[in-house]
Short mmCIF file of C-alpha atoms in Angstrom, two decimals:
data_model
loop_
_atom_site.label_atom_id
_atom_site.label_comp_id
_atom_site.label_asym_id
_atom_site.label_seq_id
_atom_site.Cartn_x
_atom_site.Cartn_y
_atom_site.Cartn_z
CA UNK A 25 23.26 -25.73 20.55
CA UNK A 26 22.81 -22.78 18.06
CA UNK A 27 21.18 -23.46 14.92
CA UNK A 28 22.88 -23.03 11.50
CA UNK A 29 23.98 -19.51 10.73
CA UNK A 30 21.85 -17.50 8.58
CA UNK A 31 23.00 -16.69 5.30
CA UNK A 32 23.45 -13.11 4.59
CA UNK A 33 20.88 -10.87 2.56
CA UNK A 34 22.39 -10.81 -0.91
CA UNK A 35 21.79 -7.27 -2.34
CA UNK A 36 22.17 -5.60 -5.72
CA UNK A 37 22.56 -1.91 -5.54
CA UNK A 38 21.50 -0.02 -8.51
CA UNK A 39 22.21 3.96 -7.95
CA UNK A 40 23.79 6.25 -10.71
CA UNK A 41 25.60 8.40 -7.98
CA UNK A 42 28.91 7.19 -6.82
CA UNK A 43 28.53 9.31 -3.83
CA UNK A 44 25.22 7.64 -3.00
CA UNK A 45 26.41 4.26 -3.80
CA UNK A 46 29.28 4.44 -1.27
CA UNK A 47 26.90 5.63 1.59
CA UNK A 48 24.14 2.94 1.00
CA UNK A 49 27.29 0.36 0.86
CA UNK A 50 28.46 1.52 4.09
CA UNK A 51 25.04 1.58 5.78
CA UNK A 52 24.45 -2.04 4.46
CA UNK A 53 27.98 -3.31 5.68
CA UNK A 54 27.67 -1.54 9.08
CA UNK A 55 24.32 -3.16 9.76
CA UNK A 56 25.56 -6.76 9.21
CA UNK A 57 23.81 -9.70 7.65
CA UNK A 58 24.08 -8.21 4.21
CA UNK A 59 26.29 -9.06 1.23
CA UNK A 60 26.38 -6.60 -1.50
CA UNK A 61 26.73 -8.87 -4.71
CA UNK A 62 26.95 -6.09 -7.12
CA UNK A 63 26.37 -2.40 -8.10
CA UNK A 64 24.71 -1.05 -11.05
CA UNK A 65 25.32 2.44 -12.48
CA UNK A 66 21.88 2.90 -14.20
CA UNK A 67 18.45 1.18 -15.01
CA UNK A 68 19.46 -0.87 -17.69
CA UNK A 69 22.72 -1.96 -15.93
CA UNK A 70 20.40 -3.02 -12.97
CA UNK A 71 18.15 -5.12 -15.11
CA UNK A 72 21.33 -7.06 -16.64
CA UNK A 73 22.77 -7.45 -13.42
CA UNK A 74 19.77 -8.72 -11.56
CA UNK A 75 19.53 -11.50 -14.14
CA UNK A 76 23.11 -12.28 -13.98
CA UNK A 77 23.63 -12.28 -10.13
CA UNK A 78 20.23 -13.17 -8.76
CA UNK A 79 20.21 -11.39 -5.62
CA UNK A 80 17.77 -11.75 -2.85
CA UNK A 81 16.58 -8.20 -3.21
CA UNK A 82 17.28 -4.98 -5.20
CA UNK A 83 17.74 -1.61 -3.63
CA UNK A 84 17.22 0.85 -6.48
CA UNK A 85 17.03 4.63 -7.07
CA UNK A 86 14.14 5.95 -9.01
CA UNK A 87 15.83 8.77 -11.01
CA UNK A 88 18.45 6.96 -13.19
CA UNK A 89 19.61 7.55 -16.84
CA UNK A 90 19.06 4.41 -19.42
CA UNK A 91 15.93 3.24 -17.74
CA UNK A 92 14.37 4.87 -14.65
CA UNK A 93 12.93 2.96 -11.54
CA UNK A 94 9.73 2.44 -13.33
CA UNK A 95 10.99 1.02 -16.52
CA UNK A 96 13.60 -1.05 -14.64
CA UNK A 97 11.00 -2.59 -12.14
CA UNK A 98 8.80 -3.47 -15.20
CA UNK A 99 11.77 -5.29 -16.88
CA UNK A 100 13.03 -7.12 -13.76
CA UNK A 101 9.51 -8.24 -12.80
CA UNK A 102 8.84 -9.48 -16.30
CA UNK A 103 12.33 -11.31 -16.84
CA UNK A 104 13.52 -12.25 -13.27
CA UNK A 105 10.96 -11.49 -10.59
CA UNK A 106 13.01 -10.04 -7.56
CA UNK A 107 12.08 -8.08 -4.51
CA UNK A 108 12.54 -4.53 -5.02
CA UNK A 109 12.77 -1.55 -2.72
CA UNK A 110 12.84 1.73 -4.25
CA UNK A 111 14.58 4.78 -2.54
CA UNK A 112 13.99 8.51 -3.44
CA UNK A 113 16.07 11.61 -2.34
CA UNK A 114 12.95 13.89 -3.06
CA UNK A 115 9.77 14.02 -1.07
CA UNK A 116 8.09 16.69 -3.58
CA UNK A 117 4.69 15.18 -4.64
CA UNK A 118 5.51 15.28 -8.30
CA UNK A 119 8.75 13.34 -7.75
CA UNK A 120 7.23 10.76 -5.43
CA UNK A 121 4.31 9.98 -7.99
CA UNK A 122 7.07 8.28 -9.99
CA UNK A 123 8.02 6.07 -7.08
CA UNK A 124 4.27 5.05 -6.83
CA UNK A 125 4.39 4.20 -10.41
CA UNK A 126 7.25 1.84 -9.64
CA UNK A 127 5.51 0.11 -6.85
CA UNK A 128 2.34 -0.46 -9.26
CA UNK A 129 4.88 -2.16 -11.52
CA UNK A 130 5.86 -4.67 -9.06
CA UNK A 131 8.13 -2.79 -6.60
CA UNK A 132 7.42 -3.83 -2.97
CA UNK A 133 8.22 -0.55 -0.92
CA UNK A 134 9.24 2.97 -1.12
CA UNK A 135 11.50 4.98 1.25
CA UNK A 136 13.62 8.05 1.69
CA UNK A 137 17.07 7.69 0.81
CA UNK A 138 19.36 8.12 3.84
CA UNK A 139 20.56 11.68 4.37
CA UNK A 140 24.11 12.37 4.98
CA UNK A 141 26.12 10.69 7.93
CA UNK A 142 26.38 14.05 9.79
CA UNK A 143 22.45 15.01 9.44
CA UNK A 144 20.35 14.64 12.50
CA UNK A 145 18.15 12.21 10.81
CA UNK A 146 20.52 9.87 9.28
CA UNK A 147 20.50 7.31 12.01
CA UNK A 148 16.73 6.77 11.87
CA UNK A 149 16.52 6.67 8.07
CA UNK A 150 19.29 4.13 7.99
CA UNK A 151 17.80 1.94 10.48
CA UNK A 152 14.20 2.09 8.71
CA UNK A 153 15.90 1.22 5.08
CA UNK A 154 17.62 -1.71 6.88
CA UNK A 155 14.41 -3.02 8.63
CA UNK A 156 12.61 -2.71 5.29
CA UNK A 157 15.21 -4.63 3.22
CA UNK A 158 15.25 -7.42 5.80
CA UNK A 159 11.40 -7.72 5.74
CA UNK A 160 10.98 -7.34 1.95
CA UNK A 161 13.88 -10.01 1.29
CA UNK A 162 11.40 -12.40 2.65
CA UNK A 163 8.79 -11.60 0.25
CA UNK A 164 8.18 -14.45 -2.38
CA UNK A 165 7.40 -12.34 -5.54
CA UNK A 166 6.32 -14.59 -8.55
CA UNK A 167 6.29 -11.94 -11.40
CA UNK A 168 4.61 -8.58 -12.29
CA UNK A 169 1.13 -8.54 -10.69
CA UNK A 170 -1.47 -6.91 -12.99
CA UNK A 171 -4.75 -6.24 -11.52
CA UNK A 172 -7.64 -6.61 -14.08
CA UNK A 173 -9.46 -3.61 -14.41
CA UNK A 174 -13.17 -4.74 -14.10
CA UNK A 175 -15.34 -3.54 -17.00
CA UNK A 176 -18.34 -1.48 -15.88
CA UNK A 177 -21.14 -4.11 -16.72
CA UNK A 178 -19.28 -6.43 -14.12
CA UNK A 179 -19.02 -3.83 -11.62
CA UNK A 180 -22.68 -2.71 -12.22
CA UNK A 181 -24.07 -6.18 -12.13
CA UNK A 182 -22.47 -7.02 -8.34
CA UNK A 183 -25.21 -8.01 -6.06
CA UNK A 184 -25.64 -5.34 -3.20
CA UNK A 185 -25.18 -7.01 0.12
CA UNK A 186 -26.83 -4.21 2.00
CA UNK A 187 -30.33 -2.73 1.48
CA UNK A 188 -29.25 0.29 3.50
CA UNK A 189 -27.63 3.10 1.90
CA UNK A 190 -23.76 2.74 2.43
CA UNK A 191 -22.55 6.12 4.14
CA UNK A 192 -18.75 5.15 4.39
CA UNK A 193 -15.96 2.77 2.80
CA UNK A 194 -12.96 1.97 5.04
CA UNK A 195 -9.83 0.44 3.14
CA UNK A 196 -6.57 -0.33 4.40
CA UNK A 197 -3.39 -2.08 2.90
CA UNK A 198 0.23 -2.55 3.51
CA UNK A 199 3.03 -4.23 1.16
CA UNK A 200 1.79 -4.18 -2.29
CA UNK A 201 -1.40 -2.27 -1.66
CA UNK A 202 -0.66 1.33 -3.35
CA UNK A 203 -1.48 -0.05 -6.84
CA UNK A 204 -4.62 -2.22 -5.77
CA UNK A 205 -6.12 1.01 -4.10
CA UNK A 206 -5.70 2.80 -7.13
CA UNK A 207 -7.15 0.21 -9.29
CA UNK A 208 -10.02 -0.40 -6.84
CA UNK A 209 -10.68 3.34 -6.73
CA UNK A 210 -10.43 4.10 -10.33
CA UNK A 211 -13.11 1.34 -11.07
CA UNK A 212 -15.72 2.52 -8.52
CA UNK A 213 -15.08 6.14 -9.18
CA UNK A 214 -18.29 6.46 -11.37
CA UNK A 215 -20.47 5.04 -8.66
CA UNK A 216 -18.85 6.05 -5.63
CA UNK A 217 -21.60 7.84 -3.68
CA UNK A 218 -20.00 8.12 -0.29
CA UNK A 219 -16.65 8.93 1.36
CA UNK A 220 -13.72 6.52 1.64
CA UNK A 221 -11.15 6.58 4.30
CA UNK A 222 -7.93 5.06 3.51
CA UNK A 223 -4.94 3.65 5.93
CA UNK A 224 -1.93 2.73 3.80
CA UNK A 225 1.23 1.81 5.72
CA UNK A 226 4.21 3.68 4.08
CA UNK A 227 7.43 5.20 4.86
CA UNK A 228 7.26 8.56 6.51
CA UNK A 229 6.99 11.57 3.97
CA UNK A 230 5.39 9.77 1.29
CA UNK A 231 1.73 10.00 2.00
CA UNK A 232 1.29 13.44 0.37
CA UNK A 233 2.85 12.33 -2.93
CA UNK A 234 0.57 9.13 -2.48
CA UNK A 235 -2.48 11.47 -2.49
CA UNK A 236 -1.32 13.38 -5.51
CA UNK A 237 -0.63 10.10 -7.39
CA UNK A 238 -4.10 8.74 -6.50
CA UNK A 239 -5.77 11.78 -7.45
CA UNK A 240 -4.19 11.68 -10.84
CA UNK A 241 -4.87 7.89 -11.26
CA UNK A 242 -8.45 7.69 -10.07
CA UNK A 243 -10.09 11.35 -10.93
CA UNK A 244 -11.22 11.42 -7.47
CA UNK A 245 -10.32 14.13 -4.87
CA UNK A 246 -7.84 12.46 -2.36
CA UNK A 247 -6.36 14.48 0.41
CA UNK A 248 -5.22 14.44 3.79
CA UNK A 249 -7.45 15.56 6.35
CA UNK A 250 -6.97 17.67 9.40
CA UNK A 251 -8.57 17.32 13.02
CA UNK A 252 -12.58 17.92 12.42
CA UNK A 253 -12.50 17.48 8.73
CA UNK A 254 -16.34 16.88 7.48
CA UNK A 255 -16.13 13.99 5.09
CA UNK A 256 -17.99 14.35 1.66
CA UNK A 257 -19.15 11.84 -1.04
CA UNK A 258 -16.85 10.84 -3.79
CA UNK A 259 -13.78 12.21 -1.76
CA UNK A 260 -11.01 9.92 -0.55
CA UNK A 261 -9.24 10.52 2.81
CA UNK A 262 -5.66 9.32 3.56
CA UNK A 263 -4.40 8.74 7.12
CA UNK A 264 -1.31 11.13 7.64
CA UNK A 265 1.90 10.12 9.19
CA UNK A 266 2.30 9.25 12.80
CA UNK A 267 -1.23 9.59 13.92
CA UNK A 268 -4.28 7.10 13.99
CA UNK A 269 -7.29 8.16 12.02
CA UNK A 270 -10.85 7.56 13.04
CA UNK A 271 -14.28 9.27 12.51
CA UNK A 272 -17.31 10.11 14.53
CA UNK A 273 -20.80 9.64 14.05
CA UNK A 274 -21.21 13.31 12.85
CA UNK A 275 -19.09 12.63 10.05
CA UNK A 276 -16.00 14.37 11.34
CA UNK A 277 -12.50 12.81 10.97
CA UNK A 278 -10.41 12.68 14.28
CA UNK A 279 -6.74 12.34 14.29
CA UNK A 280 -5.37 10.71 17.36
CA UNK A 281 -1.73 10.76 18.77
CA UNK A 282 -1.96 7.35 20.42
CA UNK A 283 0.64 4.47 20.63
CA UNK A 284 1.02 2.29 17.64
CA UNK A 285 -1.41 -0.74 17.25
CA UNK A 286 0.17 -4.02 15.90
CA UNK A 287 3.26 -1.86 15.23
CA UNK A 288 1.49 0.83 13.18
CA UNK A 289 0.57 4.26 13.44
CA UNK A 290 -1.69 5.03 11.59
CA UNK A 291 -3.43 1.65 12.36
CA UNK A 292 -6.01 -0.04 10.12
CA UNK A 293 -7.63 -1.68 13.24
CA UNK A 294 -7.99 1.88 14.83
CA UNK A 295 -9.72 2.99 11.37
CA UNK A 296 -12.18 -0.02 11.43
CA UNK A 297 -12.88 0.11 14.88
CA UNK A 298 -14.00 3.75 14.89
CA UNK A 299 -15.89 3.08 11.82
CA UNK A 300 -17.57 0.13 13.37
CA UNK A 301 -18.54 2.58 16.60
CA UNK A 302 -19.89 5.47 14.43
CA UNK A 303 -21.48 3.81 11.31
CA UNK A 304 -22.05 0.07 11.92
CA UNK A 305 -24.21 -1.42 9.25
CA UNK A 306 -24.22 1.66 7.20
CA UNK A 307 -20.29 0.97 6.47
CA UNK A 308 -17.84 -1.20 4.55
CA UNK A 309 -14.35 -2.47 5.51
CA UNK A 310 -11.84 -3.82 2.84
CA UNK A 311 -8.36 -5.18 4.15
CA UNK A 312 -6.01 -5.63 1.41
CA UNK A 313 -2.59 -7.23 0.80
CA UNK A 314 0.05 -6.76 3.69
CA UNK A 315 2.54 -7.98 6.04
CA UNK A 316 1.54 -8.40 9.77
CA UNK A 317 -1.73 -8.65 11.24
CA UNK A 318 -2.94 -4.90 11.57
CA UNK A 319 -6.44 -4.67 10.50
CA UNK A 320 -7.72 -8.06 11.39
CA UNK A 321 -9.15 -7.22 15.09
CA UNK A 322 -10.72 -3.96 13.85
CA UNK A 323 -12.48 -5.69 10.88
CA UNK A 324 -13.92 -8.08 13.32
CA UNK A 325 -15.21 -5.29 15.38
CA UNK A 326 -16.75 -3.84 11.95
CA UNK A 327 -18.36 -7.20 11.16
CA UNK A 328 -19.93 -7.53 14.66
CA UNK A 329 -21.23 -4.14 14.21
CA UNK A 330 -23.32 -5.15 11.18
CA UNK A 331 -20.96 -3.61 8.58
CA UNK A 332 -19.95 -5.11 5.27
CA UNK A 333 -16.35 -6.79 5.57
CA UNK A 334 -14.09 -8.06 2.84
CA UNK A 335 -10.37 -9.01 2.30
CA UNK A 336 -8.28 -9.54 -0.76
CA UNK A 337 -7.78 -13.05 -1.87
CA UNK A 338 -4.60 -14.82 -1.52
CA UNK A 339 -3.96 -15.50 -5.23
CA UNK A 340 -3.77 -11.68 -5.89
CA UNK A 341 -1.83 -10.50 -2.70
CA UNK A 342 1.77 -9.83 -2.73
CA UNK A 343 1.82 -10.84 0.94
CA UNK A 344 -1.35 -12.63 2.44
CA UNK A 345 -0.36 -11.67 5.97
CA UNK A 346 -3.24 -9.30 7.06
CA UNK A 347 -6.07 -10.68 5.10
CA UNK A 348 -5.07 -14.39 6.34
CA UNK A 349 -5.27 -12.97 9.96
CA UNK A 350 -8.59 -11.53 9.51
CA UNK A 351 -10.05 -14.75 7.92
CA UNK A 352 -8.59 -16.55 10.91
CA UNK A 353 -10.50 -14.48 13.27
CA UNK A 354 -13.66 -14.88 11.04
CA UNK A 355 -13.48 -11.01 10.57
CA UNK A 356 -14.25 -11.17 6.58
CA UNK A 357 -17.50 -12.05 5.20
CA UNK A 358 -16.03 -11.93 1.46
CA UNK A 359 -12.67 -13.05 0.39
CA UNK A 360 -12.51 -11.59 -3.27
CA UNK A 361 -10.12 -10.40 -5.97
CA UNK A 362 -9.55 -6.69 -6.29
CA UNK A 363 -11.83 -6.95 -9.48
CA UNK A 364 -14.73 -8.48 -7.32
CA UNK A 365 -13.85 -5.99 -4.43
CA UNK A 366 -14.58 -3.19 -6.57
CA UNK A 367 -17.80 -4.85 -7.68
CA UNK A 368 -18.81 -4.95 -3.90
CA UNK A 369 -18.14 -1.13 -3.39
CA UNK A 370 -20.03 -0.22 -6.48
CA UNK A 371 -22.85 -2.43 -5.64
CA UNK A 372 -23.34 -0.99 -2.12
CA UNK A 373 -21.88 2.33 -2.26
CA UNK A 374 -23.46 3.82 -5.51
CA UNK A 375 -26.78 6.33 -5.88
CA UNK A 376 -29.93 4.48 -4.90
CA UNK A 377 -31.01 4.19 -8.89
CA UNK A 378 -27.98 2.52 -9.89
CA UNK A 379 -28.20 -0.15 -6.81
CA UNK A 380 -32.02 -0.68 -7.97
CA UNK A 381 -30.78 -1.39 -11.33
CA UNK A 382 -27.95 -3.63 -10.23
CA UNK A 383 -30.44 -5.50 -8.17
CA UNK A 384 -33.07 -6.07 -11.04
CA UNK A 385 -30.19 -7.48 -13.07
#
């Protein structure tokens, strides 16, 4: 006997271009399992109709009149918390940075707006959009999540876990993580005396804009490495699209075109496992909010190698999937809020003098 028929996912489409509205509507209708409960022609219209229609998810353009995607996201998350997926027609870094401001305001994901039906890449982009909408519609958002920026005494006063000089920090996250990564790196920037390697699950094409956005937010040098890049202190390296990022004991980054792990390429577990082998107890791994289980097994390898391991706590996560799996495997020594994760990094990755001062306190 078949179970009860699953209700369609109710979508509010917020898009100021009539042509784009029609294309997105056709994609959703052809995919099946979706019901377009309304359309909005600008940001203010989207805010009002979200409150009126209570959709399961909002699919929203970022560049719109009468409230852009950032402003509309902020208002929706304050007044009627709803899963939001941002679509952008431009992958230029300056344009993409705006989409990350929307994510920091509470949107769950960003992705490319599908190209015209006749374009070679249309089917792939449309399929990715449909998959993202289905996954994100299941996220139970509770309101705008604001990560409290730690004040400097709190960061400096965090107890150092390792008496050995920390030489590398590895951070990974997925749904909800871009803003958390920005907050953590901003907080620790004055103390960060080692390189940081970051894997962020994100739609193809947005990672370069994410690097530019992080550079602007944190004041650190945030780049996409090439094969053999020698890492430097106070620099942040983001895994590029469609390759795994690892590192050797000589401090050089390796980019590997290997199959996805736990459904992802780049994979957090691949990064953590590489760091465990190359740096062991001289390293730290942090796993942030995200859907699925990527990162958990690699974080366990890092813990076994003597590295410091931590995950984001459930109360501050948009999706607790990846941290929960790491906790289940006993891979995490610490379960902390973003504020305290920043403190943990600062206490262990700061210059020796600062660490002695922190220990004395």
